[in-house]
Amino acid sequence: MGSTSILWSHYNRWHNSLQTKLMKNSTLKNIQEPARAIESVTIMTYIEIDSNESNSDNEQIASTSSTFISSQSTSSSSISPALKRKKHYHNDNICKRNSRPLDKNRCEIITQIYENTITGEIRDVSFKTLNVACFLTSNLTALLKNMYDKLLNEQETFTLKGSSWRQISLDGLQLRINKVNLLGGSSFIKLPKIIYDKKAIINKKSGLNFNCINYPTPINQIKKIEKINNVSVNVYSCDDKNQIYPLHVSNKEKSDHFDLFFFTNVSSHYCFINNFSRLVRSQRTKHISKIIICKRCFSTFSNKPNKNKPWGQHALDSHKVICQKHKLCKPVMIEPRDDEFIQFKNFNRADRIPIVIYADFECFLKPVNNIISNKTKNTHYHKPMSYGFYVKIDYNIVPIELIKKFKIPRKPIIYRGKNASKHFMNTIINISTNIYYLYKTNKSMIKLTKEEETQYINSTKCVHCLRLFNSETVMKVRDHSHFTGKYLRALCLECNFLAQNPKFVPVYFHNLSYDGHFIVRTLGCNDNDIRIIPNSSEKYISFSKQILNNFYVKFVDTFMFLPESLSNLATNLGEDKSKFREITKHFTIENIDLVIRKGVFPYEYVDCNSKLSDTTLPPRYKFYNSLTDDHISKKDYMHACNVWEKFKIKTLGEYSDLYLLTDVLILADVFENFRDICLKTFNLDASYYLTVPGFAFDAMLFYTGVKLERLKEYPMLLMIESGVRGGVCQSVRRYARANLPDVDGIIYNEKKPHVHLMYFDCVNLYGKSMLASLPLKDFEWCYDFSLDVTKIDDDAPIGYILEVDVDYPEKLHDDHCDLPFLPQNSCPPNTKINKLLTTLNNKKNYVVHYRLLKQAINNGLKLVKIHKIIKFTQSKWLAPHVEKCTSMRVLANNKFEYEFWKLLVNSVYGKCMENPRKRLNIKLVSNDQKAHQLMRKPNFIDRTIYNNNLMSLHFQKEKIKFDKPIYVGFSILDVSKTYIYNFHYNIMKNKYGKKISLLYTDTDSLIYRIKTNNFLNDLKFDLLDYFDTSNFPINHYCFSNKHKNIPGFFKDELKSETMTQFVTLRPKLYAYTVSGVEYKKAKGVKKYVRDKYMTVDHYLNILSEFSSQNADAQKDKTKQISTSCDMNIIQSNKHHVYSKTMKKIVLSANDDKRVILKGGIRTLPYGHYKLN
């Protein structure tokens, strides 16, 4: 049966069941009210069908999977017999805490498995409709049919839009019912005074009604009103501070247009806006001059004629072209409480947080065999069996007497038993409550000693903010410890006020994206507030649980600071045992060597509690790890045996406890060393931050003292956003072989010239860009459209960002075909997916930094027109930070510190590029009253139920605050491209001309095919000024430490060795051979799959098969030539964690970033004259 037929059968069951329930339970007197009679409806949806069951059972499951079951509870008696026999079913009723069901209905295909025919990625996809109000008077046939049609349309769009996805399986449909008082406009209600006083709204006590529209009218039916009446309607509302924001804005205003104001309090009401400008202008500008306002984002434009710059409707229309590309929101550039500049303010973060917690979970891996599709199945369910944590206390700050008084544990805690995650949450809440009361300790300052008084009198500047004391603006005060009463230092009055105990307890896990799932499901243990910072509906950067008042326990991921495995981090600390302070406190000297390295554990062997009673260590083969498809080494197994013997372990449970304890203490040592480096170098404690980019950005602000001006105009931000382009990644020539004499693996042809294959990488490319002059302040529009950027110096005090039209002369096409200038984000032909392409097409409305534009013009491109110019003051304000980190990297004592300094540079760029549009507005709620209240909001989108006590609510963002200096990130990206283009054209092509061709490039790396007798001789005598050869053998004649790790110099990734062949199938998918050793790259493919199951020959075979196809077959995405492989991963579903095996396409030769020519090897960029 096809997927459409399956959907239709489910649809028919929906309709009959819902209609029956509505009519059967219709006891309400007022049929205009929402249908609250469906209070006892439960939706039972079967998600995973066991293929081992008989066909008759499967049919019975299908018939009951979307059936409404009428009962007063969710007892097992309501579940069909066929479902009872299954291991897994899904009950999608409302939280038991939230006892009243809801009446907003939405339809969704619950689970479909799709496969990308190019990349092989397997994805669970669920298509959803918007929430639709259902009334006793509703036409259920039309309502459900409309939902069904929308799902089919969305499904068709997904598969046919050129994204290369195809459906593998479909599990069924789900109708989700939420009872809520809909946000609909109804009778007259009084407006807030501040809104009423604007005299911009007509608030009538009676208004229009519409046929075929439910009354009161929900926001999501506005489009229906527009369609029925052939009008356009905009709807606005106000937040808690009476600030106006958009709810619905038509893309195109028709001649018959209405602006409505939607006000909600106890009830809801629509009002007619008769003067939109008067309503919103006060929150945009205080000027009284004539302006015109964008109704989507509230940007203002002068309506006064001006010969020098765009004005009025023309300026607004130009702005709408970009504005309408983004989702509807109210942009906030700068709020009244914000400073005009971004600068360092967190001086209180120089004080170390005295108490932090390090924790970890261990799990049973219970075998399951749930086949999701013919390519994906669950293999193990992860159930917490134990947890461990260690409260790290700084006794230099908090005296041990207070620790004892408030019963803060001083030794590591290990718990193994039932309900480990709930037990952990309760324990952490109890300890955090004690810490809260400990932080409330407030001892008065004791009398200063003579030495302390002298030190205070002689202090001339604040220890925190470094400002000089004076009696008027920077008053000197005595700061003392509230734990002991002792004098600490001299601070200014402002810093002394900020120097308070933290209002949170950080709890650290390494890879919170795994352990966090077990904690999240316990956050509904009480009604206290829950805060999350989500990356997605399943993955959170951090989350917090309220303890008392404004005090929280905050769960943080150390992997967001140190993105390495815990094993590697422990190794990177080196052999200096003084670095392992917490380990040495809890183990004897003779056993230290056994525990300062990460141990091994037979995860998949321990699938139940009885295994923990084993009295001997399992044999080596029981330590097999399916996630890496590997057994532990003999050395690791001998280490485990040694640990078992030395610690006199009696059971596998005791071994598990020791393994967990060492993991927790190693994590504590690693992160405490990290905190030490941060405090020593930048006088900042990393424990105040959630990620390393957040810390790095603050450290940069503190060290440089820079003040970055905030952008004040949204159109200026939109222009810069449209010009953000990442690194160029493309396959240019898909195969090449070296031709050199006396080299193993090369069949030398003496009749052909010598050919070298070289792989170069730029040292810290973005770090090099950060050394350049970057935007700082004084952002304004410039109307000098005769500006000649070729005459502006790279380090001029004034810089520019331009929107231009540029022509690419045909005479340049052949010379520039490997790496065209000015890459652009656009869709390859016959697709709808934006990609960064290097094309030879003419550029229209291209936003570019003046340095990149200047370089393009100097290389022959023609500037046709300048549309817009942003002018700014620039300087090398970021250089001191980069130089500091670079010098510290050279002096690093171990690999841990070496990687830290590199990370600290790149993270500043990452923070500048942070996109607030991508932030999600998701709330976790454990209080039924709060859930109902939140679901009344007009921006409510969806909800997910995790258990009886917890659900998540997803909202459209009311406003987006653009508070990051995106102009810095934009400039770093464009300036970095000038270095790559300069290396390619002015160094390599200038040296070799037509004898060099580019094979592949990815952001900061280039792979070349060069015809020359001896490249290393060329390097030694002609190119050494541009290269860092510190990675060559010391006795090599090209070796030099002169440019070691200096940003902007290029390294030979082959380290003077010879690449014999190179093959690339598409971006991020290539392989090469060096001295008989194969190197394979495949984005999204597990390392063990690449190492164990993929060879260079596999790449070559795929390329050969692809090349043998005709041109039409190569373009046909249904005839993909690819190779698949099983891959083991960990995934979560509603915070339940599973190990999965999935079949993934690992190799595919289809690439649409350039035009592949006949033969399948050579390519040309789009726009090349030969393609016409």
XYZ file of C-alpha atoms in Angstrom, residues 274-859:
586
model
C -6.579 53.981 11.891
C -3.077 55.471 12.211
C -0.306 52.891 12.233
C 2.470 55.478 12.305
C 1.078 57.159 15.406
C 0.730 53.784 17.142
C 4.337 52.643 16.800
C 6.503 55.677 16.044
C 7.080 56.545 19.716
C 8.866 53.227 20.266
C 10.998 53.802 17.157
C 11.914 57.487 17.150
C 11.365 60.725 19.085
C 11.737 62.927 16.030
C 8.644 64.736 14.847
C 9.636 64.855 11.169
C 7.657 62.963 8.552
C 8.577 59.294 8.373
C 7.355 56.136 6.696
C 7.417 52.869 8.650
C 7.912 49.242 7.593
C 4.935 47.320 8.958
C 6.963 44.110 9.296
C 9.953 45.278 11.347
C 9.035 48.903 12.240
C 12.130 50.339 10.530
C 11.693 54.023 9.748
C 12.552 55.990 6.613
C 12.431 59.707 6.060
C 9.508 60.869 3.953
C 11.234 64.139 3.188
C 12.553 64.492 -0.399
C 16.333 64.177 -0.609
C 18.480 64.310 -3.758
C 21.414 62.501 -2.162
C 19.785 59.409 -0.697
C 16.746 57.156 -1.090
C 13.642 58.370 0.721
C 9.974 57.669 1.173
C 8.221 54.776 -0.535
C 11.226 54.026 -2.764
C 13.448 53.480 0.266
C 10.774 51.339 1.918
C 10.268 49.166 -1.187
C 14.021 48.589 -1.454
C 14.110 47.593 2.210
C 11.170 45.163 1.874
C 13.041 43.059 -0.682
C 15.416 41.908 2.076
C 13.057 42.228 5.048
C 10.493 39.809 3.596
C 13.137 37.087 3.279
C 13.149 36.706 7.070
C 10.513 35.346 9.401
C 8.161 37.862 10.937
C 9.521 39.404 14.117
C 9.970 42.638 15.967
C 13.686 43.417 15.715
C 15.278 45.118 18.718
C 18.567 46.832 17.960
C 19.126 48.623 21.235
C 16.932 48.873 24.333
C 16.704 51.841 26.717
C 18.745 50.068 29.397
C 21.510 49.149 26.926
C 24.682 51.096 26.453
C 25.478 52.470 23.036
C 28.612 50.316 22.985
C 29.414 46.659 23.613
C 32.119 46.698 26.262
C 33.321 44.655 29.201
C 31.161 45.045 32.318
C 31.369 41.747 34.184
C 34.102 42.778 36.617
C 32.556 40.658 39.372
C 33.501 37.542 37.379
C 37.067 37.982 38.534
C 35.972 36.279 41.775
C 36.105 32.505 41.647
C 32.804 30.744 42.231
C 33.487 28.972 45.549
C 31.313 25.869 45.012
C 30.798 23.925 41.785
C 29.707 20.344 41.163
C 31.052 17.757 38.691
C 28.842 14.820 37.808
C 28.328 11.834 35.525
C 25.837 9.011 34.844
C 26.386 5.378 33.945
C 23.682 3.376 32.182
C 22.450 -0.101 31.521
C 22.280 -0.688 27.783
C 19.161 -2.842 27.512
C 19.000 -4.697 24.174
C 15.965 -3.894 22.031
C 15.141 -4.801 18.478
C 12.779 -2.124 17.271
C 12.943 -1.868 13.497
C 12.070 1.702 12.546
C 12.551 1.092 8.846
C 14.409 -1.278 6.571
C 17.473 0.961 7.119
C 17.180 1.991 10.772
C 16.596 0.102 14.012
C 17.037 0.677 17.729
C 19.549 -1.707 19.286
C 19.817 -0.565 22.933
C 17.809 1.509 25.373
C 19.911 3.571 27.806
C 18.643 3.393 31.389
C 20.572 5.154 34.190
C 21.936 2.677 36.718
C 24.201 4.973 38.756
C 25.440 8.483 39.153
C 28.387 10.153 40.777
C 29.176 13.738 41.662
C 31.821 15.704 43.477
C 31.257 19.060 45.157
C 34.393 21.103 44.508
C 34.818 23.643 47.292
C 37.364 26.447 47.398
C 38.348 26.465 51.073
C 40.307 29.687 50.550
C 36.922 31.381 50.173
C 34.532 29.308 52.295
C 35.825 28.102 55.695
C 35.380 24.433 56.458
C 33.292 25.292 59.534
C 30.534 26.657 57.290
C 30.766 23.628 54.997
C 30.177 21.354 57.966
C 27.429 23.561 59.355
C 25.422 23.486 56.123
C 26.160 19.794 55.488
C 27.841 20.218 52.119
C 29.430 16.852 51.172
C 33.214 17.017 50.980
C 33.750 13.573 49.475
C 32.525 12.249 46.122
C 29.032 10.751 46.167
C 28.344 7.534 44.245
C 24.811 6.106 44.040
C 23.867 2.863 42.298
C 20.273 1.694 42.489
C 16.699 2.209 41.322
C 15.459 5.484 39.837
C 18.999 6.857 39.599
C 18.012 10.012 37.685
C 15.216 10.944 40.136
C 17.475 10.214 43.078
C 20.164 12.418 41.537
C 17.763 15.317 41.041
C 16.453 15.138 44.595
C 19.984 14.953 46.007
C 21.229 17.893 43.937
C 18.203 19.987 44.954
C 18.861 19.250 48.645
C 22.543 20.136 48.378
C 21.792 23.268 46.330
C 19.283 24.347 48.963
C 22.001 24.073 51.605
C 24.386 26.054 49.388
C 21.701 28.729 49.011
C 21.529 29.172 52.783
C 25.326 29.043 53.055
C 25.558 31.888 50.519
C 23.188 33.870 52.728
C 25.881 34.024 55.429
C 26.664 37.670 56.101
C 29.311 38.371 58.736
C 30.184 41.975 59.487
C 33.662 43.236 58.677
C 36.117 42.722 61.523
C 38.628 45.392 62.394
C 41.461 45.739 59.917
C 45.021 45.014 60.953
C 47.643 47.741 60.540
C 48.992 46.011 57.434
C 45.504 45.777 55.929
C 44.724 49.398 56.731
C 48.022 50.495 55.149
C 47.283 48.428 52.049
C 43.827 50.010 51.779
C 45.154 53.568 52.190
C 47.880 53.017 49.579
C 45.472 51.567 46.991
C 45.053 53.962 44.069
C 42.816 51.981 41.724
C 40.016 49.437 41.879
C 41.274 45.844 41.726
C 38.387 44.847 39.432
C 37.689 47.652 36.956
C 41.208 49.188 37.241
C 39.792 52.732 37.390
C 41.675 55.272 39.510
C 39.951 56.185 42.735
C 38.572 59.678 43.263
C 36.157 61.136 45.766
C 33.430 61.955 43.219
C 32.896 59.283 40.583
C 35.066 56.338 41.683
C 34.709 56.099 45.449
C 37.056 53.744 47.320
C 35.488 51.278 49.770
C 36.630 48.282 51.820
C 35.537 44.902 50.468
C 35.319 42.028 52.955
C 34.388 38.341 52.983
C 30.834 37.764 54.122
C 31.856 34.220 55.101
C 34.655 35.221 57.508
C 34.340 38.995 57.984
C 37.984 39.495 56.949
C 39.090 42.450 54.821
C 39.861 41.441 51.222
C 40.795 44.461 49.091
C 39.981 47.995 48.018
C 37.213 48.258 45.419
C 35.225 51.079 43.957
C 31.677 51.428 45.227
C 30.164 50.059 42.011
C 32.353 46.935 41.897
C 31.799 46.313 45.599
C 28.057 46.270 44.971
C 28.497 43.737 42.140
C 30.835 41.491 44.171
C 28.122 39.192 45.493
C 27.848 35.457 45.858
C 26.515 33.816 42.687
C 22.802 33.123 42.405
C 23.355 29.647 40.993
C 25.255 26.409 41.504
C 26.893 25.113 38.305
C 26.687 21.342 37.798
C 29.096 20.155 35.096
C 28.776 17.133 32.846
C 31.116 16.287 30.000
C 28.752 15.889 27.034
C 25.539 17.126 28.612
C 23.802 16.356 25.316
C 23.839 12.733 26.543
C 23.488 12.871 30.348
C 21.134 15.836 30.146
C 18.297 13.693 28.779
C 18.098 11.717 32.017
C 17.937 14.926 34.065
C 15.432 16.784 31.902
C 12.765 14.156 32.450
C 13.059 14.746 36.223
C 12.757 18.550 36.082
C 9.009 18.303 36.732
C 9.633 17.051 40.270
C 8.042 20.257 41.569
C 6.393 23.396 40.223
C 9.494 25.564 40.484
C 10.624 27.466 37.421
C 12.646 25.760 34.669
C 14.881 27.697 32.289
C 16.483 26.299 29.151
C 18.724 27.550 26.359
C 17.796 25.211 23.499
C 19.734 24.272 20.391
C 16.776 22.163 19.307
C 13.712 20.601 20.892
C 15.918 17.754 22.170
C 19.320 19.392 22.716
C 19.939 22.197 25.199
C 23.069 24.289 25.633
C 22.176 24.575 29.302
C 19.146 24.267 31.570
C 18.382 25.359 35.130
C 15.976 24.461 37.902
C 14.815 26.989 40.465
C 15.693 26.120 44.052
C 14.505 29.058 46.156
C 13.634 32.624 45.230
C 16.056 33.666 42.467
C 18.543 30.868 43.134
C 19.006 28.091 40.549
C 20.960 24.932 39.970
C 22.447 25.308 36.477
C 23.470 22.311 34.367
C 26.395 23.087 32.065
C 28.330 21.092 29.451
C 32.133 21.153 29.781
C 32.302 19.838 26.201
C 31.154 23.317 25.110
C 34.448 24.596 26.557
C 36.752 21.670 25.827
C 35.514 19.808 22.709
C 37.552 16.646 23.178
C 36.870 13.264 24.722
C 37.561 13.054 28.441
C 40.231 10.464 27.693
C 42.074 12.864 25.371
C 41.709 15.741 27.829
C 43.258 13.680 30.599
C 46.111 12.699 28.282
C 46.583 16.324 27.189
C 47.159 17.388 30.802
C 50.406 15.473 30.592
C 52.213 13.326 33.119
C 52.568 16.067 35.727
C 50.616 14.599 38.655
C 50.347 18.021 40.280
C 47.707 18.803 37.626
C 45.507 16.040 39.079
C 44.777 17.711 42.415
C 41.384 16.100 43.082
C 42.563 12.627 42.092
C 45.525 12.834 44.478
C 43.224 13.871 47.350
C 41.211 10.676 47.109
C 43.740 8.012 46.087
C 47.021 6.839 47.528
C 50.301 7.635 45.810
C 50.934 4.026 44.751
C 47.564 3.904 42.884
C 47.677 7.327 41.239
C 49.015 6.030 37.922
C 46.032 3.697 37.641
C 43.409 6.429 37.925
C 44.838 9.517 36.183
C 43.854 7.970 32.866
C 40.306 7.164 31.769
C 39.379 3.548 32.356
C 37.408 1.082 30.254
C 33.986 -0.427 30.909
C 31.912 -3.189 29.234
C 28.882 -0.994 28.524
C 26.989 -3.382 26.278
C 27.681 -6.379 28.482
C 26.066 -4.688 31.489
C 22.439 -4.771 30.352
C 20.792 -5.511 33.691
C 21.397 -5.288 37.420
C 22.326 -8.940 37.801
C 25.472 -8.469 35.701
C 26.811 -6.106 38.368
C 26.992 -9.049 40.753
C 29.656 -10.780 38.626
C 32.676 -11.548 40.762
C 35.222 -11.498 37.959
C 36.069 -9.029 35.243
C 34.342 -10.020 31.972
C 36.611 -11.383 29.226
C 38.106 -8.910 26.795
C 35.619 -9.579 23.993
C 32.777 -8.456 26.313
C 34.208 -4.926 26.177
C 33.198 -4.643 22.523
C 31.774 -1.212 21.668
C 29.315 -1.194 18.762
C 29.455 2.602 18.515
C 33.037 2.319 17.318
C 32.754 -1.282 16.092
C 35.870 -2.106 18.051
C 37.264 -4.137 20.917
C 39.481 -2.608 23.555
C 43.221 -3.104 23.148
C 45.138 -5.752 25.065
C 46.910 -2.935 26.886
C 43.598 -1.425 28.027
C 42.314 -4.813 29.169
C 45.472 -5.459 31.151
C 44.995 -2.051 32.760
C 41.440 -3.016 33.773
C 42.691 -6.297 35.237
C 45.365 -4.421 37.146
C 42.785 -1.984 38.558
C 40.561 -4.899 39.628
C 43.462 -6.511 41.457
C 45.074 -3.415 43.017
C 41.797 -2.067 44.413
C 40.701 -5.553 45.574
C 37.427 -5.301 43.717
C 34.892 -8.021 44.495
C 32.075 -7.393 41.993
C 31.513 -5.724 38.660
C 29.279 -3.266 40.498
C 32.252 -2.115 42.588
C 34.326 -1.821 39.426
C 31.531 0.311 37.936
C 31.567 2.574 41.006
C 35.334 3.054 40.768
C 35.125 3.705 37.042
C 32.433 6.342 37.653
C 34.394 7.920 40.510
C 37.558 8.321 38.436
C 35.557 9.830 35.549
C 34.065 12.449 37.867
C 37.404 13.327 39.470
C 39.248 13.467 36.129
C 36.563 15.844 34.842
C 37.015 17.968 37.979
C 40.795 18.122 37.476
C 40.537 18.932 33.776
C 38.038 21.737 34.217
C 39.700 23.144 37.334
C 42.938 23.433 35.330
C 40.950 25.216 32.634
C 39.515 27.628 35.217
C 43.021 28.262 36.572
C 44.341 29.252 33.129
C 41.369 31.566 32.545
C 41.795 33.320 35.897
C 45.559 33.599 35.574
C 45.477 35.044 32.056
C 42.291 37.100 31.897
C 41.235 37.406 35.544
C 37.898 35.768 34.693
C 36.343 32.588 36.074
C 35.001 30.419 33.243
C 32.311 29.044 35.573
C 30.206 32.151 34.997
C 29.862 31.206 31.308
C 28.019 28.499 29.379
C 30.310 28.101 26.353
C 33.860 28.955 25.367
C 32.721 31.549 22.762
C 30.925 33.449 25.531
C 34.021 33.367 27.715
C 36.420 34.163 24.851
C 34.393 37.192 23.758
C 34.263 38.605 27.288
C 37.989 37.904 27.760
C 38.706 39.758 24.525
C 36.639 42.755 25.646
C 38.434 42.803 28.994
C 41.947 42.424 27.585
C 41.584 44.926 24.725
C 39.323 47.416 26.516
C 37.547 47.927 23.189
C 34.119 49.557 22.861
C 32.175 48.215 19.880
C 29.303 50.353 18.724
C 25.908 48.686 18.507
C 24.141 48.911 15.166
C 21.101 51.113 15.571
C 19.396 50.675 12.194
C 17.721 47.429 11.221
C 18.118 48.039 7.438
C 21.866 48.320 8.024
C 21.842 44.974 9.832
C 19.784 43.376 7.038
C 22.296 44.534 4.453
C 25.249 43.091 6.380
C 23.359 39.827 7.067
C 22.721 39.360 3.357
C 26.475 39.539 2.733
C 27.519 36.878 5.244
C 29.150 34.015 3.355
C 31.111 31.189 4.964
C 34.190 29.451 3.633
C 34.378 28.283 0.015
C 34.311 24.494 -0.355
C 34.290 22.888 -3.800
C 35.645 20.029 -5.893
C 37.294 21.469 -9.013
C 39.084 18.539 -10.667
C 37.813 15.201 -9.380
C 40.857 13.026 -9.977
C 44.605 13.478 -10.347
C 47.693 11.257 -10.222
C 51.278 12.297 -9.561
C 53.952 11.593 -12.168
C 57.345 11.390 -10.490
C 60.307 9.041 -10.842
C 61.531 6.748 -8.084
C 58.415 7.074 -5.901
C 56.615 3.977 -4.621
C 53.030 3.780 -5.814
C 53.569 5.911 -8.926
C 53.783 4.481 -12.425
C 56.150 7.046 -13.896
C 55.657 8.139 -17.510
C 58.903 9.746 -18.649
C 57.221 11.152 -21.765
C 55.004 13.388 -19.642
C 56.081 16.277 -17.398
C 56.612 15.768 -13.679
C 53.395 16.293 -11.738
C 53.251 17.029 -7.992
C 50.071 16.835 -5.896
C 50.325 19.316 -3.025
C 48.053 19.925 -0.026
C 48.400 23.356 1.642
C 46.632 24.721 4.682
C 46.640 28.300 5.979
C 47.709 28.597 9.611
C 44.828 30.095 11.620
C 43.200 31.880 8.675
C 40.554 33.616 10.788
C 43.216 34.595 13.309
C 45.093 36.279 10.470
C 41.926 38.183 9.506
C 41.500 39.293 13.110
C 44.889 40.989 12.943
C 43.575 43.282 10.205
C 41.688 46.556 10.583
C 38.098 45.751 11.536
C 34.926 47.868 11.978
C 34.702 49.623 15.318
C 32.210 52.514 15.438
C 30.609 55.490 13.629
C 28.370 53.396 11.372
C 26.448 55.565 8.949
C 25.062 55.546 5.434
C 27.347 57.068 2.824
C 25.926 58.550 -0.379
C 29.156 59.131 -2.283
C 28.382 56.653 -5.072
C 31.514 57.709 -6.964
C 33.637 56.072 -4.256
C 36.765 54.406 -5.692
C 37.604 51.486 -3.399
C 40.832 50.720 -5.294
C 42.339 53.855 -3.806
C 41.476 53.006 -0.185
C 44.278 51.453 1.849
C 43.615 48.148 3.622
C 44.333 49.770 6.981
C 42.725 53.135 6.276
C 40.986 54.693 9.302
C 37.670 54.620 7.426
C 36.267 51.392 5.961
C 33.241 50.532 3.839
C 30.687 47.800 3.200
C 29.005 48.154 -0.182
C 26.061 46.752 -2.118
C 27.117 46.679 -5.759
C 26.557 45.299 -9.246
C 29.677 43.707 -10.747
C 30.265 42.262 -14.204
C 32.558 39.291 -14.833
C 34.213 39.870 -18.256
C 34.260 36.806 -20.501
C 37.988 37.214 -21.159
C 38.680 36.288 -17.529
C 36.641 33.085 -17.522
C 39.373 30.645 -18.492
C 41.974 32.108 -16.165
C 39.563 32.344 -13.211
C 37.609 29.116 -13.747
C 39.276 27.223 -10.854
C 38.495 29.833 -8.198
C 36.263 32.721 -9.374
C 36.162 35.886 -7.294
C 33.180 37.026 -5.237
C 31.467 33.749 -4.210
C 27.728 34.061 -3.678
C 24.935 32.239 -1.892
C 22.540 30.969 -4.549
C 20.639 27.870 -5.620
C 22.211 25.590 -8.225
C 19.948 25.070 -11.253
C 16.838 22.934 -10.606
C 17.247 23.078 -6.835
C 15.883 25.209 -4.026
C 18.750 24.800 -1.573
C 21.074 27.783 -1.124
C 24.768 26.945 -1.419
C 27.926 29.035 -1.523
C 29.002 28.915 -5.164
C 31.963 30.439 -6.962
C 30.443 31.471 -10.302
C 31.439 33.560 -13.299
C 28.003 35.141 -13.459
C 27.561 38.886 -13.145
C 26.701 39.898 -9.582
C 23.602 41.927 -8.722
C 23.034 43.618 -5.352
C 26.156 41.928 -4.015
C 27.095 42.982 -0.460
C 30.858 42.983 0.037
C 33.659 44.373 2.194
C 35.641 46.986 0.334
C 38.892 44.979 0.551
C 37.394 41.956 -1.200
C 35.788 44.200 -3.827
C 39.064 46.025 -4.380
C 40.868 42.743 -4.928
C 38.258 41.598 -7.457
C 38.445 44.878 -9.399
C 42.265 44.757 -9.425
C 41.985 41.298 -10.984
